[in-house]
XYZ file of C-alpha atoms in Angstrom:
617
model
C 21.603 41.435 -11.969
C 21.536 40.175 -8.796
C 18.770 42.034 -8.349
C 17.197 41.114 -11.768
C 17.350 38.098 -10.810
C 15.130 38.245 -7.850
C 13.041 39.738 -9.532
C 12.323 37.610 -11.603
C 12.255 34.438 -9.934
C 9.515 36.499 -7.928
C 7.363 36.832 -11.105
C 7.699 33.011 -11.269
C 6.232 32.157 -7.967
C 3.384 34.876 -8.278
C 2.584 34.019 -11.711
C 3.316 30.575 -12.469
C 3.124 29.746 -8.369
C 3.579 26.122 -9.990
C 7.382 26.242 -11.089
C 9.593 26.030 -7.814
C 7.979 23.046 -6.924
C 8.309 21.427 -10.140
C 12.557 22.715 -9.072
C 11.970 20.681 -5.956
C 10.806 18.113 -7.157
C 12.445 17.490 -10.060
C 16.020 18.059 -8.127
C 15.141 15.309 -5.649
C 14.214 12.330 -8.947
C 17.350 13.146 -11.083
C 19.537 12.193 -8.018
C 17.477 9.124 -7.293
C 17.525 8.216 -10.882
C 21.835 8.822 -10.599
C 22.089 7.108 -7.771
C 20.030 4.480 -9.028
C 21.665 4.410 -12.577
C 25.177 3.767 -10.975
C 23.630 0.845 -8.583
C 22.208 -1.052 -11.534
C 25.357 0.357 -13.907
C 27.444 -1.291 -10.866
C 25.083 -4.143 -10.272
C 24.856 -3.248 -6.855
C 21.853 -5.264 -4.972
C 19.980 -4.600 -2.094
C 22.520 -7.071 0.963
C 25.424 -4.862 -0.943
C 23.844 -1.393 -0.332
C 23.672 -2.806 3.795
C 27.120 -4.281 3.769
C 28.531 -0.453 2.664
C 27.076 1.255 5.560
C 28.104 -1.659 7.690
C 32.031 -1.523 6.611
C 31.924 2.660 6.776
C 29.516 2.813 9.853
C 29.718 -0.786 12.217
C 28.191 0.330 15.102
C 24.854 2.889 14.092
C 21.901 1.557 15.160
C 19.533 -0.186 11.721
C 16.728 -1.778 13.642
C 15.364 -0.719 16.639
C 12.841 -3.630 18.409
C 11.071 -3.837 21.361
C 14.140 -3.870 23.878
C 17.089 -4.238 21.665
C 19.466 -2.629 19.205
C 20.931 -4.499 15.714
C 23.199 -2.316 14.881
C 24.523 -1.748 11.172
C 27.867 -4.559 11.850
C 25.540 -6.856 12.800
C 22.472 -7.079 10.369
C 25.302 -7.507 7.809
C 26.959 -10.126 9.765
C 23.302 -11.928 10.397
C 22.955 -12.115 6.958
C 25.602 -13.510 6.359
C 25.335 -16.376 8.525
C 21.667 -17.060 7.051
C 23.343 -16.731 3.445
C 25.666 -19.816 4.755
C 22.874 -21.571 6.487
C 20.809 -21.742 3.212
C 23.513 -22.947 1.549
C 24.393 -25.238 4.005
C 20.371 -26.556 3.015
C 21.279 -27.043 -0.702
C 19.837 -23.741 -1.824
C 21.197 -21.981 -4.855
C 21.199 -19.438 -7.152
C 18.367 -18.669 -8.710
C 15.864 -20.986 -6.266
C 13.109 -19.398 -4.619
C 13.075 -19.307 -1.006
C 9.003 -19.017 0.999
C 8.147 -16.523 4.163
C 5.992 -15.822 5.997
C 6.861 -14.367 8.985
C 6.155 -11.502 11.126
C 7.876 -7.968 11.623
C 11.750 -8.474 12.666
C 14.511 -7.999 12.511
C 15.498 -11.304 11.170
C 12.987 -11.876 8.638
C 15.099 -8.763 7.315
C 17.891 -10.988 7.478
C 16.918 -13.572 6.317
C 15.439 -11.968 3.238
C 18.979 -10.313 2.627
C 20.327 -13.395 3.569
C 18.979 -14.696 0.460
C 20.033 -11.458 -1.977
C 23.481 -12.166 -1.194
C 22.851 -16.012 -2.737
C 21.118 -15.318 -5.362
C 17.418 -16.644 -3.970
C 14.200 -15.029 -4.224
C 12.710 -14.481 -1.347
C 8.542 -14.996 -1.215
C 7.001 -12.376 0.965
C 3.554 -14.401 2.194
C 0.655 -12.858 3.608
C 0.499 -14.326 7.401
C -3.197 -13.524 7.243
C -3.676 -15.874 4.844
C -5.488 -19.405 5.267
C -6.476 -22.672 2.713
C -7.125 -21.704 -0.983
C -5.950 -18.947 -0.268
C -1.935 -18.919 1.055
C -1.440 -22.460 -0.859
C -2.306 -20.691 -4.157
C 0.521 -17.914 -2.972
C 2.910 -20.946 -1.527
C 2.613 -23.118 -5.424
C 2.641 -19.419 -7.624
C 5.987 -19.278 -5.860
C 7.183 -22.379 -7.122
C 9.543 -22.463 -3.674
C 11.266 -25.687 -1.675
C 11.403 -24.282 1.233
C 9.560 -22.202 3.921
C 10.485 -20.574 6.305
C 7.554 -19.625 8.922
C 7.994 -17.578 12.662
C 6.960 -18.417 15.995
C 7.718 -21.803 17.744
C 7.583 -25.126 16.137
C 9.842 -28.390 16.360
C 10.400 -29.752 12.967
C 11.005 -32.446 10.680
C 7.496 -32.213 7.973
C 6.507 -29.668 11.377
C 4.723 -30.957 14.663
C 3.640 -28.062 15.455
C 4.698 -26.444 19.231
C 2.751 -23.348 20.596
C 0.753 -22.483 17.422
C -0.046 -19.246 16.326
C -2.537 -18.173 13.487
C -0.004 -17.801 10.420
C 1.775 -21.582 11.550
C -1.866 -23.188 11.842
C -2.596 -22.283 8.906
C 0.260 -24.072 7.223
C -0.649 -26.775 9.662
C -3.968 -27.691 7.850
C -2.572 -28.040 4.700
C 0.761 -29.796 5.848
C -0.662 -32.924 4.284
C -0.639 -30.374 0.595
C 3.019 -29.158 1.469
C 4.713 -32.461 2.007
C 3.098 -33.449 -1.277
C 4.767 -30.816 -3.192
C 8.040 -31.949 -1.722
C 8.183 -28.526 0.584
C 10.019 -28.093 4.348
C 8.899 -26.229 6.604
C 11.744 -24.283 9.065
C 10.181 -22.608 12.073
C 12.268 -19.832 12.846
C 12.264 -18.004 16.267
C 13.207 -16.372 18.452
C 15.791 -17.938 20.399
C 16.288 -21.178 18.205
C 17.340 -19.602 15.504
C 20.053 -22.817 15.818
C 17.613 -24.294 13.334
C 19.150 -22.766 10.215
C 22.939 -23.110 12.116
C 23.038 -19.038 12.165
C 25.185 -20.331 15.318
C 27.350 -22.297 13.578
C 27.398 -20.865 10.281
C 30.112 -18.311 10.141
C 29.374 -14.546 9.479
C 31.804 -14.037 7.030
C 31.106 -11.751 3.070
C 29.730 -14.344 0.699
C 31.705 -14.286 -2.428
C 30.401 -12.981 -5.981
C 30.388 -16.308 -7.504
C 26.949 -18.012 -4.312
C 24.931 -15.598 -7.119
C 25.635 -17.283 -10.106
C 23.461 -15.304 -13.597
C 21.652 -13.124 -10.659
C 21.830 -9.765 -11.926
C 20.472 -5.853 -11.359
C 17.144 -5.934 -12.805
C 16.952 -9.887 -11.793
C 13.917 -10.731 -9.078
C 15.323 -10.927 -5.424
C 11.670 -10.726 -4.025
C 7.570 -12.036 -4.662
C 6.109 -9.485 -2.884
C 1.351 -9.724 -3.800
C -1.143 -7.881 -4.098
C -3.322 -7.407 -0.942
C -6.708 -9.394 -3.424
C -8.631 -7.059 -2.945
C -10.660 -8.138 -6.521
C -9.799 -11.861 -6.252
C -6.610 -14.202 -5.327
C -3.169 -12.338 -5.696
C -1.098 -11.888 -7.736
C 2.843 -12.173 -7.007
C 5.807 -8.748 -8.256
C 8.861 -9.842 -9.620
C 10.457 -6.554 -7.650
C 14.498 -6.309 -8.243
C 17.141 -4.463 -6.423
C 15.487 -1.300 -9.505
C 12.374 -1.721 -8.137
C 13.730 -1.722 -4.382
C 15.848 1.229 -4.853
C 13.110 3.283 -6.883
C 10.822 3.411 -3.324
C 14.101 3.282 -0.789
C 13.606 6.990 -3.484
C 9.800 8.091 -1.879
C 11.643 7.830 1.485
C 14.291 10.330 0.375
C 11.982 13.103 0.113
C 11.925 13.213 3.350
C 15.783 13.846 3.232
C 16.303 11.380 5.824
C 19.651 11.955 8.011
C 21.740 9.073 8.986
C 20.665 10.279 12.595
C 16.548 10.136 11.718
C 14.776 6.947 13.361
C 11.747 6.061 10.762
C 9.116 3.968 12.281
C 7.668 1.130 10.558
C 4.823 -1.061 11.911
C 4.327 -2.170 8.422
C 3.879 -5.736 7.263
C 7.574 -6.010 6.164
C 5.238 -8.419 3.349
C 4.193 -5.826 1.626
C 6.460 -3.029 -0.245
C 5.208 0.287 1.965
C 7.238 -1.476 4.979
C 10.271 -3.833 3.020
C 10.762 -1.358 0.324
C 9.867 1.623 1.502
C 11.130 1.834 4.511
C 13.934 -1.074 5.208
C 15.741 -0.411 2.108
C 14.784 3.568 1.493
C 16.126 3.421 5.993
C 19.700 0.987 4.251
C 20.077 3.261 1.661
C 20.037 6.568 3.412
C 21.864 5.021 6.180
C 19.874 5.390 8.951
C 17.803 4.383 11.979
C 14.651 2.286 11.754
C 12.439 1.183 14.370
C 10.190 -1.586 13.736
C 7.227 -2.995 15.263
C 6.509 -6.997 15.044
C 1.843 -5.209 14.408
C 0.626 -1.825 13.527
C -0.836 -1.477 17.824
C -3.057 2.071 17.566
C -2.055 2.177 21.052
C 1.723 1.874 21.321
C 2.184 4.138 18.529
C 3.102 7.122 19.868
C 4.737 5.119 23.321
C 6.501 3.936 20.366
C 7.328 7.029 18.683
C 8.589 8.157 22.489
C 10.647 5.840 23.494
C 12.048 4.963 20.174
C 12.994 9.570 19.776
C 10.396 8.852 16.047
C 11.139 11.641 12.913
C 9.688 9.767 10.920
C 6.601 7.231 10.246
C 5.482 5.310 8.452
C 1.763 4.768 7.322
C -0.926 2.648 4.763
C -4.498 2.607 4.856
C -6.880 3.736 7.487
C -4.099 2.881 10.620
C -3.861 6.467 11.048
C -7.755 7.091 11.613
C -7.485 3.897 14.209
C -4.673 6.041 16.277
C -7.014 9.562 15.809
C -9.686 7.411 17.638
C -7.391 7.186 20.790
C -8.704 8.248 23.628
C -7.208 12.202 23.469
C -4.407 12.721 26.354
C -1.577 15.491 27.993
C 0.491 13.956 25.553
C -0.245 14.046 21.984
C 2.036 16.601 21.172
C 5.085 15.413 23.551
C 6.950 14.000 20.200
C 9.682 14.507 17.756
C 7.499 13.087 14.635
C 8.277 15.663 11.583
C 7.436 14.115 8.845
C 4.951 10.738 7.594
C 5.537 9.289 4.033
C 2.080 6.907 3.394
C -0.432 6.882 0.744
C -4.885 6.523 0.929
C -5.099 8.822 3.311
C -8.127 10.205 4.069
C -8.269 13.922 4.222
C -10.512 13.961 8.000
C -7.788 11.993 9.293
C -5.274 14.451 7.428
C -6.831 17.784 9.348
C -7.810 15.393 12.725
C -4.323 14.089 12.526
C -2.542 17.387 12.342
C -5.041 19.038 14.351
C -4.737 16.940 17.094
C -1.065 16.122 17.272
C 1.326 19.072 15.554
C 0.199 21.620 12.728
C 4.098 20.934 12.081
C 3.738 18.321 10.606
C 4.944 17.753 6.701
C 2.153 14.579 5.081
C 4.180 12.686 2.291
C 1.425 11.117 0.737
C 2.535 9.677 -2.457
C 1.064 8.276 -4.823
C 2.315 4.828 -6.340
C 2.336 0.974 -6.647
C 4.261 -2.747 -6.736
C 4.535 -3.131 -9.968
C 4.173 0.853 -11.451
C 6.025 3.431 -13.580
C 4.670 6.131 -12.693
C 4.142 7.276 -9.109
C 4.016 11.274 -6.954
C 4.531 12.897 -4.007
C 2.960 15.431 -2.384
C 6.053 17.176 -1.643
C 4.121 20.656 -1.549
C 2.768 19.552 1.677
C -0.539 20.392 0.160
C -3.309 19.484 1.766
C -5.163 16.431 0.623
C -3.493 16.276 -2.351
C -0.796 13.834 -3.540
C 1.193 15.997 -5.639
C 1.094 18.479 -8.647
C -0.104 17.491 -11.950
C 1.440 21.051 -14.487
C 2.443 21.260 -16.905
C 5.879 20.938 -17.003
C 4.958 16.852 -15.113
C 2.802 16.551 -17.825
C 5.263 17.089 -20.246
C 8.070 14.856 -19.163
C 6.384 12.834 -16.332
C 4.177 10.475 -20.101
C 1.499 10.003 -16.912
C -1.692 10.785 -19.071
C -4.735 11.569 -16.670
C -7.774 10.735 -20.066
C -11.003 9.994 -20.594
C -12.747 7.254 -18.380
C -16.280 5.811 -18.711
C -17.881 4.367 -14.724
C -19.911 2.457 -15.686
C -18.488 0.665 -19.188
C -15.625 0.660 -17.761
C -14.463 1.213 -21.385
C -11.634 4.679 -22.071
C -13.929 7.101 -24.275
C -12.226 8.161 -27.778
C -12.351 10.818 -30.541
C -13.518 10.867 -33.801
C -10.012 9.033 -34.939
C -10.348 6.446 -32.174
C -7.269 7.886 -29.441
C -8.066 8.411 -25.857
C -9.182 11.468 -24.500
C -6.798 13.895 -22.269
C -7.943 15.380 -19.190
C -8.906 18.779 -18.711
C -8.656 20.383 -15.001
C -11.532 19.167 -11.961
C -12.632 15.924 -14.238
C -11.530 12.413 -12.999
C -9.530 9.475 -15.498
C -7.746 7.480 -15.540
C -4.059 7.281 -15.063
C -2.261 5.949 -17.291
C 2.544 5.370 -17.666
C 4.102 5.635 -20.924
C 6.762 1.826 -20.665
C 10.179 3.078 -22.511
C 13.780 1.502 -21.334
C 14.034 3.153 -18.508
C 10.611 2.999 -16.774
C 9.754 -0.468 -16.990
C 6.586 -2.287 -14.832
C 7.113 -5.401 -13.099
C 5.802 -8.064 -14.398
C 3.621 -10.469 -12.407
C 5.579 -14.310 -11.757
C 3.074 -16.283 -13.953
C 1.672 -16.728 -16.939
C 2.633 -13.586 -19.130
C -1.140 -12.265 -19.478
C -1.992 -11.859 -16.018
C 0.870 -9.133 -17.009
C -0.390 -8.836 -20.645
C -3.614 -7.263 -19.312
C -2.041 -4.591 -17.192
C -0.799 -2.676 -20.199
C -2.653 -1.316 -22.716
C -1.446 -0.699 -26.669
C -1.728 1.199 -29.050
C -2.661 4.475 -27.257
C -1.026 7.593 -29.131
C -0.440 5.761 -31.813
C 0.680 2.283 -32.853
C 3.329 0.445 -31.134
C 2.993 2.914 -27.960
C 2.833 0.476 -24.723
C 0.718 2.016 -20.827
C 0.311 1.053 -17.482
C -3.298 1.003 -17.123
C -2.908 2.079 -13.292
C -6.860 1.428 -12.760
C -6.791 3.833 -10.638
C -9.071 7.492 -11.144
C -7.019 10.903 -10.449
C -8.105 14.403 -11.526
C -5.656 17.448 -11.603
C -7.127 21.104 -10.240
C -6.660 25.288 -11.382
C -4.164 24.656 -9.203
C -2.531 21.830 -10.863
C -2.978 20.086 -7.532
C -3.589 16.028 -7.350
C -6.025 14.310 -6.250
C -6.734 10.465 -5.555
C -10.923 10.328 -7.108
C -11.222 6.822 -6.858
C -9.818 3.000 -8.278
C -12.697 1.845 -11.155
C -15.266 -0.350 -10.243
C -14.618 1.282 -7.006
C -16.832 4.327 -8.730
C -20.575 3.637 -9.097
C -23.756 4.852 -11.186
C -27.209 5.988 -9.890
C -27.708 8.321 -12.631
C -24.370 10.426 -12.032
C -20.854 9.307 -11.550
C -20.448 8.447 -8.161
C -16.996 8.256 -6.286
C -16.727 5.512 -3.220
C -14.168 8.432 -1.189
C -16.441 11.029 -0.790
C -19.448 9.235 0.075
C -17.234 7.504 2.326
C -15.951 11.334 3.659
C -19.412 12.162 4.616
C -20.195 9.968 5.897
C -17.039 9.170 8.409
C -18.651 12.690 9.655
C -21.946 11.258 10.586
C -22.334 10.829 14.439
C -22.355 7.030 15.856
C -20.307 6.141 12.831
C -17.229 4.788 13.723
C -16.018 3.700 10.278
C -17.247 2.448 7.101
C -17.354 0.685 3.413
C -18.966 2.894 0.202
C -19.857 0.539 -3.113
C -22.251 0.467 -5.516
C -24.770 -2.884 -5.980
C -27.001 -3.447 -8.700
C -30.686 -3.971 -8.522
C -32.779 -5.776 -9.906
C -35.207 -4.138 -13.591
C -32.332 -0.786 -13.102
C -29.364 1.077 -15.394
C -25.722 1.193 -13.127
C -25.315 0.576 -8.830
C -27.232 2.030 -6.569
C -25.214 2.964 -3.360
C -24.077 0.871 0.105
C -23.129 1.324 2.595
C -20.645 -0.495 6.144
C -21.272 0.594 8.718
C -20.097 0.074 12.158
C -21.167 1.603 14.512
C -20.158 3.128 18.239
C -23.507 2.873 19.151
C -25.256 -0.335 20.031
C -28.518 1.282 17.435
C -28.033 2.968 14.093
C -30.606 6.512 14.361
C -32.086 5.552 10.806
C -33.582 9.486 11.330
C -29.890 11.089 12.083
C -27.799 9.202 8.846
C -30.840 10.098 6.870
C -30.819 14.440 7.607
C -26.815 13.225 7.557
C -27.708 12.137 3.359
C -30.289 14.535 2.721
C -27.809 18.249 4.124
C -24.692 16.759 2.225
C -25.641 14.818 -0.737
C -26.818 14.845 -3.790
C -30.418 12.299 -4.024
C -27.717 10.420 -6.890
C -25.120 9.898 -3.903
C -26.681 8.725 -0.993
C -26.209 5.029 0.010
C -29.895 3.371 -0.601
C -28.880 0.347 2.187
C -27.058 -0.268 5.080
C -25.059 -1.945 6.311
C -24.326 -2.385 9.907
C -21.496 -5.164 10.929
C -19.530 -5.425 13.907
C -16.201 -5.063 12.026
C -14.623 -4.257 8.493
C -13.325 -6.939 6.673
C -9.693 -5.156 5.699
C -6.525 -7.299 4.004
C -3.644 -7.606 5.239
C -2.096 -3.717 4.567
C -5.678 -2.881 5.811
C -7.765 -2.861 2.095
C -11.300 -2.561 2.573
C -12.165 -5.627 0.741
C -16.051 -4.740 -1.299
C -15.119 -7.578 -4.190
C -17.688 -9.806 -1.550
C -20.143 -6.619 0.167
C -21.098 -6.600 -3.294
C -21.777 -9.510 -4.384
C -24.238 -9.794 -1.458
C -25.941 -6.683 -1.712
C -28.624 -6.070 0.212
C -29.925 -10.475 -0.156
C -30.750 -11.222 3.288
C -29.829 -14.602 2.615
C -26.743 -14.092 2.317
C -26.000 -10.786 4.770
C -26.534 -13.444 8.101
C -27.054 -12.095 11.257
C -25.923 -7.696 9.288
C -28.417 -6.239 10.117
C -29.869 -4.567 6.485
C -31.679 -1.021 6.588
C -33.391 0.883 3.205
C -33.094 4.499 2.854
C -37.484 5.537 3.263
C -38.334 8.705 1.684
C -41.450 8.658 3.442
C -40.882 7.575 6.745
C -37.606 10.463 6.598
C -35.187 7.494 7.770
C -32.969 4.233 7.404
C -34.995 2.385 8.427
C -34.117 -2.177 8.222
C -35.250 -3.308 5.978
C -37.241 -7.477 5.139
C -38.337 -9.870 3.259
C -41.837 -7.839 2.049
C -39.467 -4.935 1.395
C -36.495 -6.429 -0.600
C -38.888 -8.379 -2.848
C -41.404 -5.665 -3.993
C -37.496 -3.789 -4.646
C -36.859 -6.354 -6.943
C -39.582 -6.524 -8.880
C -39.878 -2.870 -9.387
C -43.071 -2.861 -6.714
C -41.308 -0.031 -4.733
C -40.297 3.697 -6.253
C -35.723 3.873 -5.737
């Protein structure tokens, strides 16, 4: 009988190799879901979980920050002190408190101090200025704003200004008109919050009032790549769901998670901080990401798990090679947005043993995948079993019209292997989405109703995904990032190709409208390693590597690419400015000239010919 079971298992692995991966994935998911259900049933908040860990292991390090060590016991007491201090300032259950601060342990304590008394903490991006910042403040409905760095506060006479405190100074009158009081926290000046006098005694549960497990405990703003940021209502369930992502790395109490991602973003605050609290391990927290300090920090704190997002690992790979490159304890990296070229370079240089837990998720979403099998370039598996129970179909989508492709009955069509399509997630009581704060229409725009049958509802991720014949799942593009010039073109694929061209440090690919032509022509903004673009070399690389419809017709050269605070590249302004010489300032523009077999400088005469249709594209 045992031999029979072994034989059956070996045959399964040979004929259905995805089944063992599915079993491993689902076993971890079921464990996470049971824990989340328990927390929900017992109405356990994030601050309660911190208290549990502090009670069982009070001396265990929770946060390693610069040269300081904050134990779980200390973090619990500090959280209580902030809760008492906020209470003394009149903050009650349901009130909103704004927080604009760089990464530090007090950020976490302030947030969970609000959590203790049922207040909602609004995580404000410290990179925002004037209009965008004021928009987020108004949306949050706050009356108290906590800012980092030095300041003497009545209504604020700003001293030793940091950039985001300067941003607050610029809207000082608007804040005063709204009756918002600004308190500035400084590492050695925390008496501003009365925390030196505030009690560290546990907070009575009654101070939370009627706030329940699924009520918001913070607002996390979208990156604002396509407009003004939107505030996502994040509750305890969403936090513990994010913590489950870190759980796929199987963290133990002795593990150290390196987080240099901004805490105003869900990856840093939820996956990193709540994930570590949930599993009782340690976080090595850096104030702000630094490529040059990445590996020195990992060695200093004996880091075993690293969080990444966007392009930060590309910046790490750009650092000079040293003999110490493989002298580290990192076994797993967890994050999203890792492009294949960086993926390969990172493992080749820093250690092929490192498990890349590339995942797919969205702060407001209800669907997610993770690369548990550690397969190169993918974000997870999309096997028949996962498709059957996951309620997250990939459906055919026209990237030019940005409309679903439907059958004769008006229903969407599911994509076969190797065909990119729109990922949607079915909305049920157990797979809810997090709503946006404000007008209900903001959330409703992300919902597709009556899709496969009357009365159903699906979350529109806005992302194009694809799975191959071996059920490996890949991220292709954001809707709107794909352009069509005779054929559909993925900007990510073009970016990966351009990254391999010599002399290109960074690039951002997008589509631009050309008068008199259907679709969008490819354009790329680059940052050069040299002072001048080698137009002939880049032209030849494009011809050798890409089909004609995918080759960028225009190149724009900038000193640095504009990115969001979470390292996502902004495209909207670039698309709007296009190849218009009057809108690009001092940036140089180049045009792909087939006669010269090179990218040549674009001048006014050429631009007019293109716009008038006199120059054939």
